Structure formats: C-alpha cells, structure tokens
C-alpha cells in the first residue's frame, strides 16, 4: 500500500496548522525572547508596544491564571520567564495583534530591564559546579575495575558529539479558539496531543476535558515536537482564553531555531580494555549531557544513552555513568534516537581509538564482540532473537569486505590527494518507551451502516506513514479494501490519554489497540452473517469486502452485513486499549526488562576525502536492516533512507554552535548546513534481513522510526579512516566531522 498522503504532499494539497482556513476575528501571536542567556529580569516595559498599530494585547507571566509551569519530568520550566532568564530567546512575552506583521513590529518596541549574569555553556563546567538535573546514574554489568589488570590493551580518552537541529519543514505552531462554553479547541502541530492538553490545563487552570487538542498531521517532528510543541500551543490557548478570540501562533524559522531545543550535545571520558583476541573485557564511560536550561525530557534521554552504551556488543564488564548538566542554552529535547546515538558514538569512539592504536581495522574489534543469543545487557534484560551476527555476516558477504578493503587500499596507494575510508556500523536499539506507563494506546472503530469505516487512534502522522499503516491494520483485520477505511485526525476527545508518537513504538502500540478493536467488530459482523446464511460462524471469513463460506465466495457483502447488523441493533463500534505486556524496570538496581524487543542491523559506509580541500563525499552506504516481517516496504524503506541521511548529517555537516555568551551562532540555514540531495551517498542501498519478526511488533513488522539513524554514526569513522590514510597523527574524537575539521586534521599543526 502506498503512503496515503504521498499525492497530497507532492501536489501541495496536504493541510498543516497554518493552512487551516481562519475563523472570523483571528488574531496573531508573536513571542518576545530574552536577549540575554542568563540574568535577572527586573522589568518589562510594554507601554510603547501597546500603542503600535494593530496590537491587541501583550501577555506576560502575570497574566497566567494557573501555574506558570510546563516542566514534564521536573517542574523547572516556566511558560513565560518570571524574575529570571536562563537562556537566550527564552519566551518572555506574547504579543497579540491583528496580523503577524504588526505583532512583529510591536515586539521590537518592548523594552526589557535585565541584569546580566554569567552564562554557563559547558556541560563539564556545569557538572563541576554541581549543576546537575536529577540523579547521576550508573548502569553496570560485571566490574571493569576487577579486570583492567587482565587486559592486554587499554586505551582511554575523551570525545564529544554535537547537537542537532530538528529542522522539521513545518515550524512549530498552533491555532487555538474558545468554544461557546468558554472551553478551548487547539489545533497543534504536536507529537503529543495529551501533553498539550495536560499542560494547557495546568497553565490555564481548566480541567482537561475543557481542552480539546486536534492534530491532522505534522510536517515533520523528529522528536522536536514530542515535548516542545507544547509551549506554543499553550501560549496560543492562553491568548485565546484571555481575549475570547481565535489566536494563531506560527513560529518563523529563525524564531524556531533560536527558541527551541535540539539534540543534546554530549562529552565523554572513556576507557576500554581488550584481550589478545580483541575481545572487549572492560569498558567504562562517563557521559556529560548538555541539557540546556531545563529538564524537559533530558533525564529520559540520558537514561536511553545508558541503555545503549554498549550498542550491539556484549561486554562482560562495563560501567556507564551519566549526568544531565544544566547550561544556559535552549533546553535540549527528544531527537530521533533519544540519547541512544550519543551512547553508541562513545563506544564506537573507544573501539576506533583501540583500532587506530593497534593499526588494525575497527571492524575486526566490532565483529569479535557482537551480541549473541542469551547474552545479558548491562540493564539486565536477556538478548533474545538476536540478529547482530546475521546482519553482520550478510553485509560482509554483500560488500565482499576483504576485496573491498584491498580495493580501497589500492586506491589510496595510487591517489596522493584523494583518500577513501571504510567504516562498519552495527546497531541494536530497544523498542518501548523506557517509561513503562507510556507503553499504552487506544483505538476507536466505527463501521457505518453503508459498510464504510472510520478509525481513530492516538498515533500522530508526521510524515512517517503511521496513518497508512493504521489503515492497513484495519483493512486487513476487517477484511475490507483499504479505500473503505478512513483515518480521522488525532483528537483528545476521541482518543484520550495518548502517549506521544515517539520511541519508534507508535505503529506497534496503536496498531495493536486498533487490531483488537477491529477483531471485535469483525466477530460481531460474522455472527450476523452466520444467522443470515444459516451456517456456523467458524465456516465464514471476510476478505476484500466479500464473505467466504468454507473458502467459497457467497453473494453477501460486508456492506450488506453492516446494514443488517444495524437493523438488528448490533453495535458497529468498538474501542480497544493495548498495553505492552512483560515490561519492568527497577531504577534502584538499574535492572529489568525495559524493552519489548530489539532492532538490529549493520551498515558499511565508504567516504572519499579530497585531501587538498578537506571536502568529502560518500561513495556508498550499504545497509542490512532488521525490519522483521515487514508490513509495508515502501514506507519502511522511506524511514530507513531518511534516518540514515539524517544520521550522516548529524555526524558530518550539521554543526550546532553556541558562543560563550550562549548565543546560537548556527541560527539560520546559511550557517547551519543540512544534507541536501547532493550530500546523499551516490549509492544508498538498504537490504531487508527478512525473518519472522517479533510478536510484540504490529503484524510482526518491527519498529523502524529511529534505529536506522544510528547507521549514520559510521559516517564519522569512514571519514576519519580516510584522513588517517593521508596522515597518521592522532586527532580529537569530535563530531561532527565538518569540512573545516577535516582540513585541520589533514594538516595538523606541528606540536
Ligand atoms: N520518548 C520518550 C522517546 O518519552 N521515551 C522514550 O523512551 C523514547 N525513546 C525514544 C524516543 N522518544
Ligand atoms: Mo522521539 S525522539 O519523539 O521518538
């Protein structure tokens, strides 16, 4: 089945929040952000701005009827700054006017009285001064301290990986309007409709049922709208409630880039010990997460870094300690992979360090340590249905690794100023929200009298194709053609208490609930048909909208059965709820069974570096990926390819930079480079590692949203290997590997 939005997307007919026809009297809101990264907010002078053309109101913290608090995990984040500012561009005031243009002009007329304080922008500095969010946590298996003496080779060092701008094509935005009862309806571009509803309820002092959140689709999310779509929706709602008018708030790109959090930058200290056979006997890492100004989802992201700190390797003695460090930058947040990529980059760095020091390819170490069936993860779960070796072997064969290495070697010998580098990147990613509560979903099915069907779930369509998969689930379960099933917008009044569409688990959780609801309706309809045909239910089956009796088509359609069920007063609707079974985690012991299953795979990446200019291209990326028993190859391939390119971007050209005053320097698309079509590897091949899949995955088709991003980590090491073919002096393990950094590494200044 094709992505149901494909045609609408490419012909420009898909609707986003800003495209919804405006209601009469709609006002426009613009946000004033702090010009300082850290300071005391003494006064806000709005008098002049209030006189400006078209301005209706200017709202600040004192206009909030409920709690001025939007923190999800910790209550440490005001909606609007009150008394202090903690990062540059932190929202201070909402300017509401008759047009976006007028609101923006008025914004410049507001005068702020801020006493500057020194900002902290280094996570290590924040850690040293004890500015840590939540607990410093340690995950551990065996004890590295006991075995360092047994290691033949020991290497240690430091590394870092940068943040990443989400760059969803649709910027953050919402449209809120009051209803006749004084309640609110909010159209929001959010991955978490319930988060918007719950936070609006808290800030506006209204019960949750007074707030309806509706989400048609998102023009991309990537984690950036899991938590951070909420403030804009709540600000629009606050203005709508105060002014009794519809209020639209759409961030311009530059405001979005300045105000919203990004992927967390990390720094780390590592130590790795190997035996003569290249087995990793011990690995230790300390992760410093740059959380930005408030907690947001940082503690959960930190936890996932710990869950993935040994990637797809079995290490008998491993210890990871991680701290979420508070700095004066935007509050960093969920981003595809959710801390996993940073944890994996650290161990890949340690392995690369060992390989470089021992003058052997890193893939020898990688392949000697891959997870096997029955191995234990540092968090206590037993690895089951492990695909690490299958994927690795399939890839080695597919790329003919020995021949390929020889070819690269020969190329490098004969090209003094062009060098190629190869890196392999295995992945292992746990599927489930690490917060157990979130692993639940609901679905609602209505069959109408004419046999057409409407489905609703908590899943948010953000381009990833989940709506397409939901229609597949309903049409398959009900035995109907897909065009008889319509999927509704995600809405908190239809489906309540939704988890955000995140953690790669959306199709699994919502699909399982939906399949259950459809099965119940299906069985009731078969019961009606059995009476109509005077036979036993067990002889009947619905397929493609027709009924089959003992495998033979009968002159009775789904539509006729639906009408008959209605006439007989049999319910044609169902709601079902699904909760992933078997999950547990003890945060005291840091042990348990947090994931329903794992996704595996392996990538080979080949880069060519131009050693005069420092620029590089990717010749080839070849991936063997564990899709399970894939239910939609087009959709899943789209996710894999997009994820890989996004991962390569993070590791290579996307350089997020704040200066020491906490000012975002990479604040526009002229200074923050993302992969375009020319940066995509010339050959990008994704092969399916076909197998039975997981019973916890929808139709055994494994989760695909996040795992492929981590193949991109190999891009850093492929370029690094090419540089090392030109010059062999060690250089810092610091991602992203921008062209500038490559040039510096190619020509190190003599020490
Ligand atoms: N979001 C979340 C996530 O709230 N919990 C998670 O475990 C998670 N994992 C990946 C991506 N988003
Ligand atoms: Mo996410 S990083 O919103 O799955």
XYZ file of C-alpha atoms and ligand atoms in Angstrom:
767
model
C 0.000 0.000 0.000
C 1.275 3.444 -0.927
C 1.678 6.223 1.657
C -1.821 7.711 1.755
C -0.510 11.279 1.808
C 2.029 10.902 -0.995
C -0.089 12.513 -3.715
C -1.321 15.310 -1.458
C 2.228 16.056 -0.309
C 3.746 16.326 -3.758
C 0.863 18.352 -5.137
C 0.825 20.709 -2.156
C -2.688 19.807 -1.023
C -1.793 18.442 2.419
C -3.005 20.777 5.160
C -0.872 21.939 8.089
C -1.840 24.179 11.000
C -1.058 27.369 9.084
C -3.232 26.221 6.146
C -6.440 25.793 8.116
C -8.969 28.415 6.975
C -9.071 31.225 9.510
C -12.088 31.870 11.661
C -13.507 35.354 11.826
C -11.633 37.643 14.219
C -8.469 35.596 14.261
C -5.522 37.267 15.985
C -1.837 36.529 15.545
C 0.710 35.982 18.266
C 4.452 36.536 18.215
C 6.858 35.732 21.041
C 9.469 38.022 22.557
C 12.536 36.071 23.625
C 15.252 37.034 26.072
C 18.225 38.919 24.609
C 20.386 37.519 27.436
C 21.352 33.924 28.186
C 21.345 34.420 31.932
C 20.062 37.261 34.017
C 17.603 38.829 36.394
C 14.505 40.086 34.658
C 13.760 43.334 36.502
C 11.062 44.890 34.336
C 9.183 44.557 31.061
C 8.106 47.890 29.522
C 5.250 47.315 27.094
C 3.612 50.784 27.013
C 5.050 51.850 23.662
C 4.433 48.471 22.038
C 0.795 48.528 23.172
C 0.301 51.752 21.193
C 1.608 50.221 17.986
C -0.664 49.590 15.034
C -2.893 46.519 15.289
C -1.735 45.451 18.743
C -4.495 43.964 20.902
C -2.641 42.708 23.950
C 0.748 41.828 25.380
C 0.723 38.944 27.824
C 3.427 38.116 30.352
C 3.848 35.706 33.266
C 1.454 37.723 35.435
C -1.413 37.014 33.009
C -1.278 33.265 33.608
C -4.384 32.090 35.505
C -2.955 28.741 36.625
C 0.601 27.559 37.191
C 3.373 29.160 35.174
C 4.948 25.744 34.763
C 5.371 23.431 31.781
C 8.048 21.003 33.019
C 7.048 17.401 32.337
C 9.594 15.382 34.293
C 10.691 18.131 36.728
C 8.778 21.376 37.396
C 11.687 23.623 36.434
C 10.420 25.422 33.332
C 8.110 28.436 33.277
C 5.930 29.041 30.224
C 6.962 32.717 30.333
C 10.047 33.966 32.143
C 9.353 35.338 35.594
C 12.107 37.071 37.546
C 14.974 35.288 35.795
C 16.061 34.289 32.325
C 18.057 31.125 31.739
C 18.740 31.066 28.016
C 18.831 33.367 25.073
C 15.453 33.562 23.296
C 13.597 32.243 26.363
C 9.963 33.386 25.929
C 9.117 36.474 27.991
C 6.018 37.978 26.407
C 3.286 37.156 23.892
C 2.417 39.992 21.532
C -1.063 39.608 20.062
C -2.101 41.720 17.082
C -4.391 41.739 14.062
C -1.578 40.393 11.898
C 1.685 38.541 12.322
C 3.443 41.514 10.748
C 2.017 44.031 13.227
C 2.844 41.772 16.146
C 6.441 41.504 14.968
C 6.797 45.274 14.579
C 5.429 45.800 18.087
C 7.796 43.210 19.517
C 10.737 45.474 18.737
C 9.195 48.230 20.860
C 9.203 46.279 24.117
C 11.974 47.354 26.484
C 13.485 44.908 28.933
C 15.420 45.652 32.068
C 17.708 42.671 32.605
C 20.694 42.410 34.924
C 23.131 40.073 33.156
C 24.648 37.142 34.938
C 27.454 34.969 33.625
C 26.113 32.146 31.454
C 27.466 28.601 31.647
C 27.711 26.871 28.279
C 29.994 23.931 29.013
C 28.426 20.767 30.429
C 31.685 19.813 32.126
C 31.747 23.187 33.873
C 28.113 22.765 34.941
C 28.922 19.309 36.288
C 31.943 20.590 38.193
C 29.809 23.196 39.918
C 27.155 20.613 40.780
C 24.514 21.946 38.408
C 23.071 18.548 37.573
C 19.437 17.757 36.718
C 18.073 14.695 38.515
C 20.293 11.848 39.619
C 23.702 10.927 38.278
C 23.013 7.352 37.173
C 25.191 4.312 36.664
C 24.438 1.173 34.632
C 26.804 -1.693 35.207
C 27.479 -5.300 34.301
C 30.367 -7.214 35.881
C 33.026 -4.847 37.191
C 35.620 -3.202 34.953
C 37.765 -2.338 37.998
C 38.352 -6.055 38.576
C 39.654 -6.810 35.108
C 41.844 -3.934 33.921
C 44.866 -5.958 35.021
C 43.859 -8.829 32.784
C 43.602 -6.609 29.698
C 46.408 -6.800 27.149
C 45.493 -3.442 25.634
C 43.994 -0.483 27.441
C 43.091 2.839 25.852
C 41.410 5.873 27.295
C 40.493 9.338 26.165
C 37.818 11.933 25.668
C 35.341 12.625 22.951
C 32.314 14.706 22.066
C 29.388 14.763 19.712
C 27.356 17.803 18.800
C 23.694 18.674 18.948
C 21.316 18.687 16.011
C 18.586 20.997 14.797
C 15.374 19.091 14.041
C 14.540 21.200 11.029
C 11.055 19.816 10.582
C 9.804 21.542 7.415
C 6.696 22.796 9.235
C 7.836 25.070 12.064
C 6.230 24.917 15.498
C 2.726 26.303 15.585
C -0.796 26.174 16.921
C -4.218 27.692 16.423
C -6.495 27.990 19.457
C -10.045 29.219 19.780
C -12.600 29.479 22.564
C -15.839 27.496 22.333
C -19.331 28.587 23.449
C -18.746 27.147 26.925
C -15.532 29.083 27.394
C -13.540 25.959 26.765
C -10.788 25.661 24.191
C -10.069 23.847 20.993
C -6.410 23.745 19.979
C -5.080 22.700 16.608
C -1.462 21.881 17.254
C 1.498 20.592 15.321
C 2.440 18.226 18.137
C 3.635 14.653 18.546
C 1.955 14.676 21.953
C -1.670 15.865 21.895
C -2.185 14.795 25.507
C 0.937 16.672 26.612
C -0.560 19.835 25.099
C -3.917 19.162 26.759
C -2.405 18.372 30.180
C -0.065 21.357 30.170
C -2.729 23.772 28.927
C -4.956 22.508 31.723
C -2.261 23.230 34.304
C -1.327 26.655 32.987
C -4.881 27.838 32.313
C -6.380 26.264 35.428
C -9.009 24.341 33.466
C -9.906 20.655 33.721
C -8.505 18.518 30.937
C -11.967 17.913 29.485
C -12.248 21.645 28.819
C -9.427 21.412 26.310
C -9.692 19.547 23.028
C -6.494 19.087 21.043
C -6.710 18.147 17.393
C -3.812 17.099 15.170
C -4.311 16.484 11.483
C -0.677 15.900 10.542
C 2.783 17.333 11.108
C 5.284 18.499 8.556
C 7.938 16.530 10.405
C 8.644 16.084 14.096
C 11.813 14.011 14.669
C 11.311 14.357 18.436
C 11.279 18.161 18.295
C 7.523 18.152 18.781
C 7.338 15.433 21.441
C 7.524 17.953 24.272
C 8.411 21.228 22.652
C 5.285 21.735 20.593
C 3.518 22.275 23.917
C 4.585 25.821 24.913
C 3.433 27.390 21.627
C 0.063 25.666 21.826
C -0.369 26.751 25.437
C 0.610 30.349 24.596
C -1.955 30.465 21.786
C -4.525 28.963 24.153
C -3.694 31.482 26.886
C -4.226 34.371 24.479
C -7.452 32.830 23.122
C -8.804 32.358 26.633
C -7.879 35.873 27.769
C -9.088 37.674 24.652
C -12.052 35.433 23.695
C -10.736 35.359 20.157
C -9.138 32.760 17.901
C -5.342 33.072 18.118
C -2.779 31.700 15.750
C 0.885 31.324 16.669
C 3.249 30.103 13.979
C 6.969 30.449 14.603
C 9.053 31.910 11.831
C 12.046 29.730 11.036
C 14.571 31.987 12.769
C 12.490 32.186 15.937
C 12.016 28.425 15.840
C 15.753 27.813 15.522
C 16.568 30.314 18.272
C 13.870 29.269 20.761
C 13.543 25.501 20.549
C 15.779 22.790 21.984
C 17.807 20.416 19.873
C 19.508 17.037 20.134
C 21.676 17.020 23.275
C 25.385 17.620 22.713
C 27.467 15.155 24.770
C 31.023 14.983 26.023
C 32.512 11.821 27.414
C 35.529 10.131 29.033
C 36.126 6.511 28.071
C 38.426 3.617 28.879
C 38.457 0.323 27.023
C 40.407 -2.882 27.653
C 40.901 -5.761 25.205
C 42.382 -9.242 25.331
C 44.792 -10.561 22.651
C 41.828 -11.848 20.598
C 40.341 -8.329 20.526
C 37.579 -9.242 22.943
C 36.474 -6.220 24.934
C 36.990 -7.313 28.530
C 36.150 -3.973 30.067
C 34.604 -0.683 29.071
C 33.935 2.360 31.181
C 32.400 5.656 30.168
C 31.264 8.886 31.802
C 28.702 10.820 29.794
C 28.209 14.558 30.257
C 24.910 15.519 28.706
C 24.366 19.174 27.847
C 20.739 19.500 28.921
C 20.355 23.198 28.285
C 18.402 25.384 30.674
C 15.748 22.995 31.975
C 14.990 19.319 32.353
C 12.413 18.894 29.576
C 12.974 15.224 28.541
C 16.702 15.261 29.364
C 16.614 12.673 32.189
C 14.761 10.217 29.919
C 17.191 10.901 27.078
C 20.078 10.335 29.496
C 18.547 7.018 30.502
C 18.416 5.852 26.895
C 22.102 6.761 26.474
C 22.729 4.347 29.347
C 20.528 1.658 27.807
C 22.550 1.802 24.609
C 26.060 2.426 25.888
C 27.319 -0.974 24.702
C 25.488 -0.715 21.348
C 25.223 -4.188 19.804
C 28.207 -5.648 21.650
C 28.441 -7.948 24.609
C 30.875 -6.544 27.131
C 31.240 -8.688 30.272
C 32.481 -5.810 32.426
C 31.026 -2.450 31.608
C 30.080 0.617 33.561
C 28.473 3.821 32.330
C 27.787 6.852 34.465
C 25.798 9.741 33.110
C 24.939 13.219 34.280
C 22.460 15.669 32.858
C 24.233 19.030 33.106
C 22.334 22.310 33.204
C 23.670 25.040 30.910
C 22.361 28.414 29.729
C 21.247 27.366 26.261
C 17.892 26.306 24.845
C 16.527 23.281 26.638
C 17.558 20.265 24.599
C 14.984 17.620 23.912
C 13.965 14.417 22.171
C 15.533 13.799 18.788
C 15.265 10.584 16.791
C 17.315 8.065 18.753
C 16.710 9.865 22.064
C 20.213 9.673 23.591
C 20.920 6.265 22.093
C 23.084 7.681 19.297
C 25.282 9.591 21.763
C 25.806 6.490 23.920
C 26.702 4.495 20.808
C 29.063 7.151 19.469
C 31.061 6.899 22.705
C 31.716 3.141 22.457
C 32.429 3.393 18.730
C 34.988 6.064 19.617
C 36.640 3.762 22.143
C 36.758 0.943 19.587
C 38.158 3.241 16.887
C 40.801 4.505 19.313
C 41.870 0.916 20.049
C 41.898 0.032 16.349
C 43.993 3.062 15.437
C 46.493 2.366 18.203
C 46.750 -1.293 17.198
C 46.893 -0.472 13.468
C 44.038 -2.726 12.501
C 40.605 -2.035 11.067
C 37.964 -1.285 13.705
C 35.670 -3.869 12.155
C 37.930 -6.621 13.490
C 37.164 -5.450 17.021
C 33.498 -4.836 16.246
C 32.938 -8.294 14.791
C 34.748 -10.012 17.669
C 32.315 -8.581 20.201
C 28.835 -8.727 18.656
C 25.955 -9.767 20.888
C 24.890 -13.404 20.869
C 21.636 -15.093 21.757
C 21.238 -15.245 25.524
C 23.803 -12.543 26.340
C 22.828 -10.134 29.089
C 22.532 -6.404 28.502
C 24.026 -4.168 31.215
C 20.431 -3.369 32.261
C 19.694 -6.995 32.997
C 17.495 -7.979 30.046
C 18.461 -11.153 28.188
C 19.100 -10.681 24.494
C 16.620 -12.770 22.547
C 16.186 -13.316 18.844
C 19.494 -11.521 18.310
C 20.199 -10.552 14.705
C 23.615 -8.937 15.182
C 25.622 -11.768 13.594
C 23.080 -12.443 10.817
C 23.165 -8.818 9.756
C 26.945 -8.559 10.039
C 27.567 -11.713 8.005
C 25.045 -10.786 5.343
C 26.674 -7.394 5.000
C 30.227 -8.780 4.871
C 29.167 -11.077 2.064
C 27.185 -8.460 0.225
C 30.005 -5.915 0.164
C 32.770 -8.572 -0.129
C 34.638 -6.908 2.671
C 38.138 -8.308 2.025
C 38.072 -7.444 -1.649
C 36.617 -4.026 -0.857
C 39.373 -3.298 1.683
C 42.012 -4.269 -0.884
C 40.400 -2.002 -3.476
C 40.352 0.914 -1.063
C 43.971 0.242 -0.125
C 44.958 0.182 -3.815
C 43.039 3.393 -4.492
C 44.728 5.129 -1.584
C 48.156 3.961 -2.773
C 47.647 5.409 -6.211
C 45.924 8.685 -5.219
C 48.144 11.010 -3.174
C 45.467 13.650 -2.622
C 42.310 11.568 -2.526
C 41.718 9.001 0.158
C 38.904 6.579 0.779
C 37.790 5.288 4.151
C 35.523 2.400 5.099
C 33.598 2.010 8.337
C 31.118 -0.573 9.515
C 28.388 0.360 11.936
C 26.282 -2.267 13.675
C 23.244 -1.132 15.654
C 20.967 -2.501 18.341
C 18.029 -0.406 19.524
C 15.490 -1.259 22.211
C 11.832 -0.815 21.349
C 9.436 0.517 24.028
C 9.225 3.775 25.905
C 11.695 3.456 28.746
C 8.984 4.956 30.946
C 6.696 1.960 31.334
C 3.484 3.996 31.711
C 3.797 5.359 28.206
C 3.581 1.907 26.636
C -0.168 2.010 26.101
C -2.540 3.140 23.374
C -6.205 3.288 22.430
C -8.160 2.922 19.207
C -11.742 3.521 18.153
C -13.521 1.939 15.198
C -16.880 2.847 13.725
C -18.459 0.840 10.943
C -21.235 2.910 9.348
C -24.498 1.465 8.004
C -23.134 1.516 4.478
C -20.103 -0.554 5.445
C -17.599 2.253 5.245
C -15.266 2.512 8.212
C -13.774 5.291 10.327
C -10.789 4.689 12.586
C -9.159 6.827 15.251
C -6.017 6.125 17.250
C -3.572 8.090 19.377
C -0.970 7.950 16.608
C 0.164 11.243 15.105
C 1.039 11.312 11.425
C 4.233 13.323 10.981
C 5.179 12.100 7.532
C 6.439 8.750 8.787
C 3.466 6.850 7.351
C 1.747 5.687 10.520
C -1.700 6.568 9.134
C -1.008 4.338 6.162
C -0.052 1.504 8.497
C -3.186 2.023 10.612
C -5.369 1.744 7.516
C -3.512 -1.432 6.596
C -4.199 -2.853 10.053
C -7.925 -2.044 9.900
C -8.447 -3.176 6.339
C -6.565 -6.418 6.911
C -8.322 -7.211 10.194
C -11.803 -6.350 8.941
C -11.301 -7.998 5.550
C -12.004 -4.799 3.654
C -10.303 -2.944 0.805
C -8.190 -0.056 2.122
C -10.325 2.558 0.358
C -13.281 1.652 2.606
C -11.310 2.779 5.668
C -10.851 6.405 6.611
C -8.461 7.582 9.315
C -9.515 10.573 11.412
C -7.338 13.344 12.772
C -5.751 12.539 16.137
C -8.014 14.116 18.728
C -8.011 14.056 22.528
C -11.816 13.895 22.685
C -11.903 10.747 20.533
C -8.832 9.048 21.997
C -7.851 10.133 25.489
C -4.620 9.861 27.461
C -2.432 9.256 24.446
C 1.303 8.725 24.667
C 3.321 10.925 22.359
C 4.026 9.486 18.945
C 7.602 8.658 19.764
C 10.109 5.959 20.715
C 9.535 4.232 17.345
C 6.632 2.487 19.074
C 3.636 4.331 17.628
C 2.596 1.818 14.974
C 3.109 -1.065 17.413
C 1.112 0.399 20.293
C -1.720 1.995 18.340
C -1.785 -0.761 15.744
C -2.213 -3.436 18.420
C -5.106 -1.499 20.007
C -6.663 -0.970 16.602
C -6.332 -4.619 15.588
C -8.127 -5.621 18.800
C -10.995 -3.179 18.226
C -11.343 -4.340 14.617
C -11.304 -8.009 15.610
C -14.210 -7.497 17.979
C -16.319 -5.739 15.341
C -15.302 -8.374 12.825
C -16.532 -11.204 15.027
C -19.849 -9.488 15.663
C -20.329 -8.964 11.926
C -19.503 -12.592 11.205
C -22.110 -13.576 13.800
C -24.740 -11.535 11.965
C -23.666 -13.068 8.651
C -23.875 -16.589 10.091
C -27.513 -16.008 11.017
C -28.243 -14.515 7.568
C -26.654 -17.537 5.872
C -27.904 -20.095 8.372
C -24.469 -21.554 8.942
C -21.824 -21.759 11.623
C -19.573 -18.738 12.236
C -16.498 -20.931 12.005
C -17.199 -21.563 8.304
C -17.110 -17.845 7.491
C -14.422 -15.368 6.621
C -14.430 -11.791 5.328
C -11.895 -10.748 2.734
C -11.695 -7.760 0.388
C -15.215 -6.783 1.441
C -16.769 -10.130 0.499
C -17.817 -13.070 2.595
C -16.435 -16.552 2.071
C -18.091 -19.728 3.326
C -15.720 -22.674 3.541
C -13.440 -20.774 1.175
C -16.176 -20.123 -1.431
C -17.397 -16.589 -2.197
C -21.021 -16.034 -1.179
C -23.439 -13.412 -2.571
C -23.261 -11.304 0.569
C -21.079 -8.256 1.017
C -19.537 -6.546 4.023
C -21.831 -3.580 3.353
C -24.987 -5.719 3.467
C -23.860 -7.338 6.708
C -23.152 -3.928 8.243
C -26.663 -2.712 7.385
C -28.218 -5.896 8.741
C -26.213 -5.559 11.975
C -27.522 -2.013 12.364
C -31.136 -3.143 11.739
C -30.716 -5.821 14.370
C -29.364 -3.264 16.816
C -25.906 -4.851 16.968
C -23.163 -2.354 17.837
C -20.938 -1.412 14.925
C -18.408 0.424 17.068
C -15.533 -0.649 19.308
C -12.870 0.930 21.461
C -9.821 -1.077 22.498
C -6.825 -0.417 24.687
C -3.395 -2.030 24.451
C -0.576 -2.142 26.993
C 2.706 -3.855 26.146
C 2.975 -6.932 28.391
C 6.062 -8.043 30.291
C 7.826 -4.713 30.802
C 9.567 -3.832 34.051
C 12.475 -1.768 35.253
C 13.840 -1.132 38.716
C 15.605 2.238 38.788
C 17.218 1.441 42.149
C 19.000 -1.619 40.818
C 19.036 -0.248 37.243
C 17.976 -3.710 36.084
C 14.898 -5.136 34.441
C 13.183 -5.891 31.166
C 12.522 -2.441 29.691
C 12.119 -3.360 26.015
C 9.533 -5.442 24.168
C 12.192 -6.356 21.600
C 15.302 -5.038 19.866
C 16.022 -3.984 16.296
C 19.364 -4.909 14.765
C 21.285 -4.201 11.604
C 24.605 -3.252 10.137
C 25.881 -0.626 7.722
C 29.003 -0.204 5.615
C 29.920 3.350 4.648
C 32.611 4.443 2.214
C 33.750 8.053 2.070
C 36.180 9.788 -0.260
C 38.092 12.752 1.139
C 39.624 15.412 -1.071
C 42.868 15.985 0.811
C 43.581 19.382 -0.731
C 40.257 20.940 0.094
C 39.079 18.913 3.115
C 35.768 18.156 1.460
C 34.283 14.698 1.243
C 31.569 12.671 -0.426
C 30.028 9.309 0.338
C 30.518 6.834 -2.478
C 28.366 4.195 -0.996
C 26.274 3.240 2.007
C 25.097 -0.321 2.214
C 22.769 -1.460 4.980
C 21.319 -4.780 6.080
C 18.404 -3.910 8.318
C 16.164 -5.966 10.561
C 12.619 -4.940 9.588
C 11.152 -8.168 10.951
C 8.245 -9.379 8.820
C 7.838 -6.030 7.079
C 4.232 -4.883 6.526
C 4.993 -2.004 4.167
C 8.276 -1.996 2.291
C 7.834 1.443 0.714
C 7.036 3.176 3.998
C 9.782 1.362 5.889
C 12.373 1.987 3.209
C 11.453 5.677 3.364
C 12.058 5.655 7.110
C 15.368 3.820 6.722
C 16.726 6.072 3.982
C 15.601 9.256 5.712
C 17.049 8.113 9.034
C 20.393 7.178 7.518
C 20.790 10.531 5.783
C 19.702 12.400 8.917
C 22.279 10.411 10.919
C 25.012 11.151 8.397
C 24.088 14.839 8.581
C 24.398 14.840 12.375
C 27.862 13.263 12.193
C 29.251 15.297 9.300
C 27.961 18.711 8.256
C 25.372 19.744 10.854
C 27.287 21.867 13.314
C 25.261 23.361 16.105
C 27.201 26.212 17.685
C 26.565 28.432 20.655
C 29.149 31.028 21.667
C 30.280 31.544 25.252
C 27.543 34.111 25.787
C 25.004 31.387 24.987
C 24.127 32.891 21.641
C 23.220 30.444 18.886
C 25.621 31.133 16.018
C 24.219 28.480 13.682
C 20.884 30.271 13.744
C 19.816 30.072 10.093
C 20.079 27.788 7.108
C 23.002 29.873 5.857
C 25.083 28.947 8.902
C 23.606 25.551 9.764
C 24.119 23.107 6.924
C 21.877 20.092 6.461
C 22.261 17.349 3.886
C 20.632 18.200 0.592
C 20.161 15.792 -2.290
C 23.812 16.287 -3.326
C 25.048 15.177 0.092
C 23.167 11.896 -0.144
C 25.509 8.970 -0.861
C 25.747 8.169 -4.538
C 24.674 4.627 -3.728
C 22.351 4.106 -0.784
C 21.266 0.522 -0.601
C 19.067 -0.915 2.134
C 18.535 -4.653 2.175
C 15.895 -6.449 4.197
C 17.047 -9.025 6.689
C 13.827 -10.985 6.358
C 12.685 -13.130 9.221
C 9.726 -13.965 11.404
C 9.707 -10.632 13.242
C 8.532 -10.043 16.796
C 5.121 -10.886 18.277
C 5.251 -7.521 20.079
C 5.516 -5.653 16.790
C 2.404 -4.837 14.793
C 1.882 -7.720 12.357
C 5.432 -8.746 13.402
C 6.735 -5.797 11.394
C 9.428 -4.248 13.575
C 9.632 -0.604 14.598
C 11.601 1.435 12.080
C 11.443 5.123 13.042
C 14.661 5.637 14.943
C 17.038 2.669 14.548
C 18.328 3.495 11.029
C 19.534 6.942 12.125
C 22.371 5.315 14.034
C 23.927 3.848 10.890
C 24.945 7.447 10.239
C 27.478 7.206 13.091
C 29.622 5.179 10.693
C 29.976 8.308 8.538
C 32.231 9.922 11.132
C 34.519 6.896 11.240
C 34.607 6.401 7.461
C 35.869 9.970 7.013
C 38.276 9.513 9.902
C 39.721 6.399 8.294
C 40.202 8.267 5.022
C 42.041 11.077 6.831
C 44.274 8.519 8.522
C 45.238 7.126 5.151
C 46.673 10.595 4.433
C 48.334 11.340 7.760
C 48.686 9.151 10.811
C 48.867 11.597 13.705
C 46.000 11.120 16.145
C 43.363 13.831 16.345
C 40.396 14.525 18.586
C 37.288 12.363 18.528
C 34.940 15.232 17.975
C 31.779 15.017 15.867
C 30.505 16.456 13.602
C 33.284 15.984 11.086
C 32.804 19.224 9.185
C 34.880 20.070 6.151
C 36.815 22.586 8.268
C 37.658 19.947 10.848
C 38.745 17.528 8.140
C 41.125 20.114 6.714
C 42.614 20.794 10.150
C 43.052 17.065 10.750
C 44.694 16.541 7.364
C 47.318 19.170 8.125
C 47.920 19.099 11.868
C 49.963 21.953 13.256
C 53.324 20.568 14.403
C 53.327 20.373 18.164
N 10.396 9.404 24.181
C 10.116 9.066 25.453
C 11.203 8.655 23.435
O 9.380 9.797 26.110
N 10.620 7.947 25.958
C 11.440 7.125 25.264
O 11.885 6.103 25.770
C 11.762 7.498 23.949
N 12.583 6.769 23.226
C 12.874 7.142 22.006
C 12.316 8.294 21.502
N 11.490 9.044 22.203
Mo 11.031 10.712 19.541
S 12.989 11.139 19.711
O 9.983 11.905 19.703
O 10.701 9.187 19.219
